[in-house]
Short mmCIF file of C-alpha atoms and ligand atoms in Angstrom, two decimals:
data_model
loop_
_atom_site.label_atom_id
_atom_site.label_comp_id
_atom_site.label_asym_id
_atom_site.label_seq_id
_atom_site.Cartn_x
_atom_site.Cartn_y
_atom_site.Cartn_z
CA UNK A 1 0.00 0.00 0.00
CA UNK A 2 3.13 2.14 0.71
CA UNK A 3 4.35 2.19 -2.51
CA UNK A 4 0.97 3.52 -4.02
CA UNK A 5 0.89 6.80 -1.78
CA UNK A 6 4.08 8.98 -3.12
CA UNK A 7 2.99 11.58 -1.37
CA UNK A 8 4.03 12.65 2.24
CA UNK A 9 4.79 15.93 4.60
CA UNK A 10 3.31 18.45 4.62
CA UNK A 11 1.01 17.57 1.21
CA UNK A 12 0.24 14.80 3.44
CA UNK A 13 -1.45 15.77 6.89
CA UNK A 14 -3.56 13.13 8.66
CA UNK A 15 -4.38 15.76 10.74
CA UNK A 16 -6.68 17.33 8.92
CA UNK A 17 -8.99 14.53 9.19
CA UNK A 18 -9.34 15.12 12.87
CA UNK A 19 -9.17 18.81 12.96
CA UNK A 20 -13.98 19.19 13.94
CA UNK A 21 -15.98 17.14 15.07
CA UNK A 22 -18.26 17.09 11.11
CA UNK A 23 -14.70 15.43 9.63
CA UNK A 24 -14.13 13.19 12.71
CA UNK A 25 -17.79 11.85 12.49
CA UNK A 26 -17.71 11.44 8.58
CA UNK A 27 -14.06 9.64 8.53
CA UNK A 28 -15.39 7.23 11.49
CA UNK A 29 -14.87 3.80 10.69
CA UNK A 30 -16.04 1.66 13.24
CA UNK A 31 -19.41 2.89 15.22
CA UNK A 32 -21.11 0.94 18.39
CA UNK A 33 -24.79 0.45 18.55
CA UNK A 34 -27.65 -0.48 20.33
CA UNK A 35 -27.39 -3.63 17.72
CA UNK A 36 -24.44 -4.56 19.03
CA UNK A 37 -25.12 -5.49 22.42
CA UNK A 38 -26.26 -8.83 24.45
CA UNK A 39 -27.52 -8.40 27.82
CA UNK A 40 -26.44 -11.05 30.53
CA UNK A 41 -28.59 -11.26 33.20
CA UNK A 42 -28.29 -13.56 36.71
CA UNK A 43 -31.74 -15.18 37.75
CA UNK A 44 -32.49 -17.06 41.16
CA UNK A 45 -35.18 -18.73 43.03
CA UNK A 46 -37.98 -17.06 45.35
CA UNK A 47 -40.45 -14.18 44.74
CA UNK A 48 -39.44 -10.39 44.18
CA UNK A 49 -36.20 -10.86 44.45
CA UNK A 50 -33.47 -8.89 42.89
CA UNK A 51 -30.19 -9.20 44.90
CA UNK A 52 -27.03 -7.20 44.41
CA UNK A 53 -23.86 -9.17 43.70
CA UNK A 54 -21.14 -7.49 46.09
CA UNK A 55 -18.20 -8.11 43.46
CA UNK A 56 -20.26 -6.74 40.54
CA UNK A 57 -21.73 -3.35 41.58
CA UNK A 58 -25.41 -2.39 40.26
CA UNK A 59 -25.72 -5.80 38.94
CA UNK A 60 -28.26 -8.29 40.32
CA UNK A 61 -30.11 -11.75 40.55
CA UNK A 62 -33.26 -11.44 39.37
CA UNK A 63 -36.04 -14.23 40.37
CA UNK A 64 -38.05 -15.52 38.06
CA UNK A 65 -41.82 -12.77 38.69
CA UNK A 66 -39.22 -9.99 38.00
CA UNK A 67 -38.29 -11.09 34.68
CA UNK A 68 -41.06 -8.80 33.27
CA UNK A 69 -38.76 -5.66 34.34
CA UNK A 70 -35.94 -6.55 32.48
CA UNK A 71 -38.21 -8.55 28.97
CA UNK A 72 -39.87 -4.35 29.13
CA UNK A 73 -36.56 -2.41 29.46
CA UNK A 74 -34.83 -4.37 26.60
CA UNK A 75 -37.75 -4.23 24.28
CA UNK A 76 -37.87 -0.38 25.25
CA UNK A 77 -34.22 0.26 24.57
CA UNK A 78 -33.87 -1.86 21.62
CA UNK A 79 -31.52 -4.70 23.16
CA UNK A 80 -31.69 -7.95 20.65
CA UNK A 81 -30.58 -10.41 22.83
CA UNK A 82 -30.27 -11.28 26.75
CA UNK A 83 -28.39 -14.01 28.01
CA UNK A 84 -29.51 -15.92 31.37
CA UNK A 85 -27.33 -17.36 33.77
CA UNK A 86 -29.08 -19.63 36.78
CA UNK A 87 -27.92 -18.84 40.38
CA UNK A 88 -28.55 -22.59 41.84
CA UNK A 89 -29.12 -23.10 45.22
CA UNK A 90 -26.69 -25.28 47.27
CA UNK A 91 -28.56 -28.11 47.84
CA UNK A 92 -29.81 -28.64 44.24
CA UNK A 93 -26.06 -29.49 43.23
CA UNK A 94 -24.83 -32.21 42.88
CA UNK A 95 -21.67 -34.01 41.33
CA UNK A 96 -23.73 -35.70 38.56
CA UNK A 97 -25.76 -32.08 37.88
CA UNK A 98 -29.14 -33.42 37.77
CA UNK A 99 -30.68 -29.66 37.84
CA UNK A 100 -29.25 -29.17 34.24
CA UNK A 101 -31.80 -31.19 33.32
CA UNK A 102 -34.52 -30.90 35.39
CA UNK A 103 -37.36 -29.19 33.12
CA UNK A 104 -38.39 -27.25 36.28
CA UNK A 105 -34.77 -25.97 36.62
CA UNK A 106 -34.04 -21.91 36.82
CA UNK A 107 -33.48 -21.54 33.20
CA UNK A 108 -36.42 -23.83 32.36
CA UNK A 109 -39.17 -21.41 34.00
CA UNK A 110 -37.73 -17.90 32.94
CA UNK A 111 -38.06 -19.44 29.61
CA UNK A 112 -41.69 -20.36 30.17
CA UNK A 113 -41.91 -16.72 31.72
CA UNK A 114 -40.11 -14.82 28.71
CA UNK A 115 -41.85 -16.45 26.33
CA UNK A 116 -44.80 -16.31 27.34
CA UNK A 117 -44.71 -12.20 26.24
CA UNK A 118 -44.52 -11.21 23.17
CA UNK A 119 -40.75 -9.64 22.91
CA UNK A 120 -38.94 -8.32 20.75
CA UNK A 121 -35.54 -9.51 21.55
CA UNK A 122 -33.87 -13.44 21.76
CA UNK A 123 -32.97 -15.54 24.48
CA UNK A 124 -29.50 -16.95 24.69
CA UNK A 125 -28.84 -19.68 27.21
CA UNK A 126 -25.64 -21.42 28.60
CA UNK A 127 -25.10 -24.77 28.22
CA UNK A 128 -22.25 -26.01 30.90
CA UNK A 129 -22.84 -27.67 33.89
CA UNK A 130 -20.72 -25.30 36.44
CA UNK A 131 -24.07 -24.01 37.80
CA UNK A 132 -25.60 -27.30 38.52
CA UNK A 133 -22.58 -29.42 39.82
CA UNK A 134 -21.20 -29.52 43.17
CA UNK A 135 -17.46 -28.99 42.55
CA UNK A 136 -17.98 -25.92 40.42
CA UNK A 137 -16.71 -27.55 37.01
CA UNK A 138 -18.69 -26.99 34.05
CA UNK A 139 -18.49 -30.93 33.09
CA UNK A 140 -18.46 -34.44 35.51
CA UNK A 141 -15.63 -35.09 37.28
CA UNK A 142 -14.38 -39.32 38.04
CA UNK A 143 -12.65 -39.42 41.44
CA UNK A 144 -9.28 -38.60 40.85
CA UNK A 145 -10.77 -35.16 39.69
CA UNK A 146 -10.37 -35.50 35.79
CA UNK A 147 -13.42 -33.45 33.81
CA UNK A 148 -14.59 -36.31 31.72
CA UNK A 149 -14.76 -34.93 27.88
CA UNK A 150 -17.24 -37.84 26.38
CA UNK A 151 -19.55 -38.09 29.54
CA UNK A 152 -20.34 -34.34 29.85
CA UNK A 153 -21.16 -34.06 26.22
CA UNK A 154 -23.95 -36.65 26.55
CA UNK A 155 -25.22 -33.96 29.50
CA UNK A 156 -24.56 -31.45 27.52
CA UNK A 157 -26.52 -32.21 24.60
CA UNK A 158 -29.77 -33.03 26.70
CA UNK A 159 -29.39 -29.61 28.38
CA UNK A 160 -29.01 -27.88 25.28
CA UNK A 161 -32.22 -30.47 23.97
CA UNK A 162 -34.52 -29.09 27.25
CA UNK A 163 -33.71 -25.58 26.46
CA UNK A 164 -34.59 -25.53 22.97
CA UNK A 165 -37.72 -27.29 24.00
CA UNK A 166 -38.59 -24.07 25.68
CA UNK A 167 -37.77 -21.79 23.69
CA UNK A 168 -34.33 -21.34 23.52
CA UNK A 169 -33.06 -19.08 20.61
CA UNK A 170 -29.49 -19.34 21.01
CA UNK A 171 -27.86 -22.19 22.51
CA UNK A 172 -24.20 -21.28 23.62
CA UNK A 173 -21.65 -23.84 25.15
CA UNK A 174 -19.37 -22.27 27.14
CA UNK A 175 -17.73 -25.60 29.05
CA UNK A 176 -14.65 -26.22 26.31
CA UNK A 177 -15.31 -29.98 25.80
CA UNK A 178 -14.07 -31.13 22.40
CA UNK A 179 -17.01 -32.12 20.25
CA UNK A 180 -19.72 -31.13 21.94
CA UNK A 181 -21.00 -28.88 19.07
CA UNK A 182 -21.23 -31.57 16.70
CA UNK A 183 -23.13 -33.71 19.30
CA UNK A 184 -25.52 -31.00 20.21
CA UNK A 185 -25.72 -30.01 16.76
CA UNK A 186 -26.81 -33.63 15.44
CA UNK A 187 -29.09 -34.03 18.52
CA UNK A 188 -31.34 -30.38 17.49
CA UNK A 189 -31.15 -31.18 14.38
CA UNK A 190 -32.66 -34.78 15.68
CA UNK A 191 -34.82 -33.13 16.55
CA UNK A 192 -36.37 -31.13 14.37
CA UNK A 193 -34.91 -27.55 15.90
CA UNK A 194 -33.60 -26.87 12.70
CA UNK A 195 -33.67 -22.95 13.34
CA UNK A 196 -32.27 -23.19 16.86
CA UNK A 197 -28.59 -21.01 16.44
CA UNK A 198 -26.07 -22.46 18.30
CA UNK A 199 -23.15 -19.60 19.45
CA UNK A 200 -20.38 -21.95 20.38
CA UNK A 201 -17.87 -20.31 23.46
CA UNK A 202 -15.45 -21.46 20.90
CA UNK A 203 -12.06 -19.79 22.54
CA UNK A 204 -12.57 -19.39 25.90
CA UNK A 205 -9.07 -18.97 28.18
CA UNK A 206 -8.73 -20.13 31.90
CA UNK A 207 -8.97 -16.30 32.93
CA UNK A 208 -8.77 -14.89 36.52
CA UNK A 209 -11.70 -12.67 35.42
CA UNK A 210 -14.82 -15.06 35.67
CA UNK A 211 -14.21 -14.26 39.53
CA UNK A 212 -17.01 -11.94 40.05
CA UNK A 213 -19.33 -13.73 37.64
CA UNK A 214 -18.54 -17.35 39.55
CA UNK A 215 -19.77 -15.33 42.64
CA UNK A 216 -22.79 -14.29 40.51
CA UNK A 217 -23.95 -17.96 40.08
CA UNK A 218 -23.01 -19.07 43.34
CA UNK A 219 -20.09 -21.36 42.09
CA UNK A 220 -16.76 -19.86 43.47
CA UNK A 221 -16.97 -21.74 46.71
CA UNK A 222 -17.20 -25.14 45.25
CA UNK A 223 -14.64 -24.63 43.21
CA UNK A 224 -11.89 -26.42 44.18
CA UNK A 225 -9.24 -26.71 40.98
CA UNK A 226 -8.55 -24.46 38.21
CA UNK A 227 -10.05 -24.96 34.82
CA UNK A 228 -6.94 -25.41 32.69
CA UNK A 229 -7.62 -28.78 31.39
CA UNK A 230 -10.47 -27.61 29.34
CA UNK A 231 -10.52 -23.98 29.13
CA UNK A 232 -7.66 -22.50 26.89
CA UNK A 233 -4.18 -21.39 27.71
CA UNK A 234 -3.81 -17.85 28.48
CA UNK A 235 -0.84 -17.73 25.95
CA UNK A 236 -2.03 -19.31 23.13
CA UNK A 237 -3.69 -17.76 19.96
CA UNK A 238 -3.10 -20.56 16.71
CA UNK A 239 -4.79 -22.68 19.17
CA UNK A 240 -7.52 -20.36 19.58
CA UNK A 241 -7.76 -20.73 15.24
CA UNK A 242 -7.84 -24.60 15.63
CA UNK A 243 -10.73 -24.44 18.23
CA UNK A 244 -13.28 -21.60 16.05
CA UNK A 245 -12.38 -24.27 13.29
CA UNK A 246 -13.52 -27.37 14.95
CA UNK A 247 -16.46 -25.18 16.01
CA UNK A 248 -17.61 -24.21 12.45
CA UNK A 249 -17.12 -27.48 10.86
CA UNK A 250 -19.12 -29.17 13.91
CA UNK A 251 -22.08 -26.64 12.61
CA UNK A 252 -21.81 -23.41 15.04
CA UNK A 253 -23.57 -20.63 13.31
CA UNK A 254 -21.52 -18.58 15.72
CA UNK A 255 -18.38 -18.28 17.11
CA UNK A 256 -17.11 -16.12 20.74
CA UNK A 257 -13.85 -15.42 22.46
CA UNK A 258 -13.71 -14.57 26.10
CA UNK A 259 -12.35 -12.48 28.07
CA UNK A 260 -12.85 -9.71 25.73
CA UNK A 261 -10.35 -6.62 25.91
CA UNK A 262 -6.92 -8.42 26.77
CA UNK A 263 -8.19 -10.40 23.59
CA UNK A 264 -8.70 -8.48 20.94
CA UNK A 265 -5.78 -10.10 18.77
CA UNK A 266 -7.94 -13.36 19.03
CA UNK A 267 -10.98 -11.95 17.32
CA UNK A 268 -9.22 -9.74 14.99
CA UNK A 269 -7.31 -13.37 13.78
CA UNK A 270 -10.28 -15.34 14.00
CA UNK A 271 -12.24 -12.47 11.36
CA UNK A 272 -9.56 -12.35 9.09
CA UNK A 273 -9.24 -16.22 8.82
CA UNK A 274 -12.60 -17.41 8.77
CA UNK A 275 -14.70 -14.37 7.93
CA UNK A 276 -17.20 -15.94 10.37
CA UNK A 277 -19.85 -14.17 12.75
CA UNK A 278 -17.67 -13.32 15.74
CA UNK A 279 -18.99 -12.53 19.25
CA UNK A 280 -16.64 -11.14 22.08
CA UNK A 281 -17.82 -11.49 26.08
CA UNK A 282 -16.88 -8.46 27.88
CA UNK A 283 -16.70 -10.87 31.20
CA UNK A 284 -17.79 -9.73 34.89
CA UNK A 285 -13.80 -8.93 35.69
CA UNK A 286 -13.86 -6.72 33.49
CA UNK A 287 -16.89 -4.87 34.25
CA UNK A 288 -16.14 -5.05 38.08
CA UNK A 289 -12.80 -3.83 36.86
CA UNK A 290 -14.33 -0.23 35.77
CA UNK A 291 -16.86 0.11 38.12
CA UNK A 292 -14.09 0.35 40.75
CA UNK A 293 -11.92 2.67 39.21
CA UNK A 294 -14.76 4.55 38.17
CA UNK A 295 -16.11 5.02 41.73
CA UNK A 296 -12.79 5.81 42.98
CA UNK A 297 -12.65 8.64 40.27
CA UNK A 298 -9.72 7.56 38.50
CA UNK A 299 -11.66 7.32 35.24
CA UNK A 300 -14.78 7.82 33.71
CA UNK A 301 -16.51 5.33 33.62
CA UNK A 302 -19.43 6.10 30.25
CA UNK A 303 -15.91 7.14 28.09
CA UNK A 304 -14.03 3.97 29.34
CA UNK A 305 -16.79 1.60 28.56
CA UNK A 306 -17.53 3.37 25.17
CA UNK A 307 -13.86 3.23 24.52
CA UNK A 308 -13.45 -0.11 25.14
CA UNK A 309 -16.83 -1.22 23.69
CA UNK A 310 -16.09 0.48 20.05
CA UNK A 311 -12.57 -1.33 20.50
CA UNK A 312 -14.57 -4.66 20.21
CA UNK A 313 -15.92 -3.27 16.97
CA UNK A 314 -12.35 -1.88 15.62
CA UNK A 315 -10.86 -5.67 16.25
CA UNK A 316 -13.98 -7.04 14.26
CA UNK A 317 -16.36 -7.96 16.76
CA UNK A 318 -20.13 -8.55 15.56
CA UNK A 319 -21.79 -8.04 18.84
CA UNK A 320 -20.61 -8.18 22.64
CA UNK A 321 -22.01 -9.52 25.98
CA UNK A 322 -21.61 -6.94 28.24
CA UNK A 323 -23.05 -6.14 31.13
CA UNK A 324 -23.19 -2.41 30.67
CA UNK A 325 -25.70 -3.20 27.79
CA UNK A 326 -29.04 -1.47 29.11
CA UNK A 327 -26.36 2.06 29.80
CA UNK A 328 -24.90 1.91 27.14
CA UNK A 329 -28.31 1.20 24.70
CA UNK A 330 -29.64 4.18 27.07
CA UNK A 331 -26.58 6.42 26.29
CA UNK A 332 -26.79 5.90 23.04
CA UNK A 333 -30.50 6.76 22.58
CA UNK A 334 -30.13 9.64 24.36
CA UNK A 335 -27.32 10.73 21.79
CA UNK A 336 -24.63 11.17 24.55
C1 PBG B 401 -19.71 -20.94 32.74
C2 PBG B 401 -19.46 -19.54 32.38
C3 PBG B 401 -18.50 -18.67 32.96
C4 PBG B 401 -18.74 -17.42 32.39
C5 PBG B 401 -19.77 -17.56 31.47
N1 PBG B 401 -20.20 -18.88 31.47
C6 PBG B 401 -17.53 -18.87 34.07
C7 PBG B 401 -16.48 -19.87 33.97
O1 PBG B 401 -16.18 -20.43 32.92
O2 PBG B 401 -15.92 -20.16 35.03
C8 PBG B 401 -17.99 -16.17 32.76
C9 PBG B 401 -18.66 -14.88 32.47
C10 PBG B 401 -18.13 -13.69 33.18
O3 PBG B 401 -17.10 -13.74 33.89
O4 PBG B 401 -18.75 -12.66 33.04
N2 PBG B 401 -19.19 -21.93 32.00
#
């Protein structure tokens, strides 16, 4: 490209591009929108319930009657997609994760709930078992504390199965077992939920910033081991290309990478090799992460998040789970 542009200082000012705000706004290239953003949102048991996490400030747990606050303020600020995560009590866990598919489970009845309305926006669900099994791991574990890849998938395709019975839109493993999108994929299609997307956690590191989020779902406690033996290697990125493959041949219609910002090489790679819709997951470290500089004053927290949000666009980014979503969608309508 070099060689095509002869021209350079002082013809050639790039500063002139940036010199009022009509220039800046017509040379933009990447833009966030409303479009852009997936809601997650934390439900529990009981009646009029909507508990604050500690670790994640202004974020709660929502039970099941109050679902009808959050179905109105997504439809009202244009939010196409929420993503539910089950806070399951205690003594519902256990090491074989029966709850996961109990048809009465958490994510079972909101589904019943939400779709009983008539909303505008999708429902994404989870499909792991870290909520449902006693020793926090998102598959089964044999005694000598091995996650067992072939045994989990089995689970895992039921679970995804129940969900999509209820109205699942979006089905999105996020447990890093190899092969488990084929096998879900096979057992929808099975099925006859031949429209039922599946947005496959495809690279997903062993990051220290699920922290908050394992508080969220009540899971940190149990948790007794790391999750390095299925969730990816902090340091690796062609490894990151060989998982998003797998994923798309197995038949994901989607692909994610999590953590988000201390990733953006991974989804810029994974765009430019596959071309492939591409979700990033702003995770609950990272939001906790702002919210306490922010209320310590050392930043701002609406220009951080917008910042960091448009980044996700700039690295190629389709959409992003983040749990600034409903600010951000109300920001943005209000033109600020
Ligand atoms: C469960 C799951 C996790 C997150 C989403 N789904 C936690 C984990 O893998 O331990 C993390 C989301 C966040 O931190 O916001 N498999």
């Amino acid at each position: 490209m070099s060689n095509l542009i002869s021209s350079n200082f002082p013809s050639l000012r790039l500063r002139r591009g940036r010199s009022s705000p009509w220039i800046r706004n017509l040379l933009t290239e990447n833009r966030l929108t409303t479009n852009d953003l997936i809601w997650p949102i934390f439900i529990c048991d009981g009646e009029n319930k909507k508990e604050e996490i500690s670790s994640m400030p202004n974020i709660y747990r929502y039970s099941i009657d109050r679902l009808t606050e959050i179905s109105e303020t997504a439809d009202n600020l244009g939010i196409n997609l929420i993503a539910l995560f089950p806070y399951t009590p205690d003594e519902k866990k256990t090491d074989s994760a029966e709850e996961s598919i109990n048809s009465k489970n958490l994510v079972c009845r909101a589904l019943n709930k939400i779709k009983q309305q008539n909303n505008n926006f999708g429902v994404m669900c989870d499909i792991a078992l870290d909520p449902y099994t006693s020793h926090g791991h998102d598959g089964l574990m044999n005694n000598e504390g091995e996650i067992l890849n072939d045994e989990t998938n089995s689970l895992l395709a039921k679970q995804a199965l129940l969900f999509a019975e209820h109205g699942a839109d979006i089905i999105a493993p996020s447990d890093m077992m190899d092969g488990r999108i084929g096998i879900i994929r096979n057992s929808l299609e099975e099925n006859k939920f031949h429209n039922t997307i599946i947005l496959s956690y495809a690279a997903k590191f062993a990051s220290k910033m699920y922290s908050p989020f394992r508080e969220a779902v009540g899971s940190s406690s149990n948790l007794k081991s790391d999750k390095k033996t299925y969730q990816m290697n902090i340091a690796n990125s062609n490894e990151a290309l060989r998982e998003v493959e797998m994923d798309i041949k197995e038949g994901a219609d989607i692909v994610m990478v999590k953590p988000g910002i201390s990733y953006l090489d991974i989804i810029s790679k994974i765009k430019s090799e596959f071309n492939f819709p591409t979700f990033a997951y702003q995770v609950s470290g990272e939001y906790s992460m702002i919210k306490a500089a922010a209320n310590k004053e050392y930043i701002n927290e609406d220009e951080i998040v917008f910042e960091q949000l448009t980044s996700f666009k700039r690295a190629g980014a389709d959409a992003i789970l983040t749990y600034f979503a409903p600010q951000v969608a109300n920001k943005l309508r209000s033109g600020s």
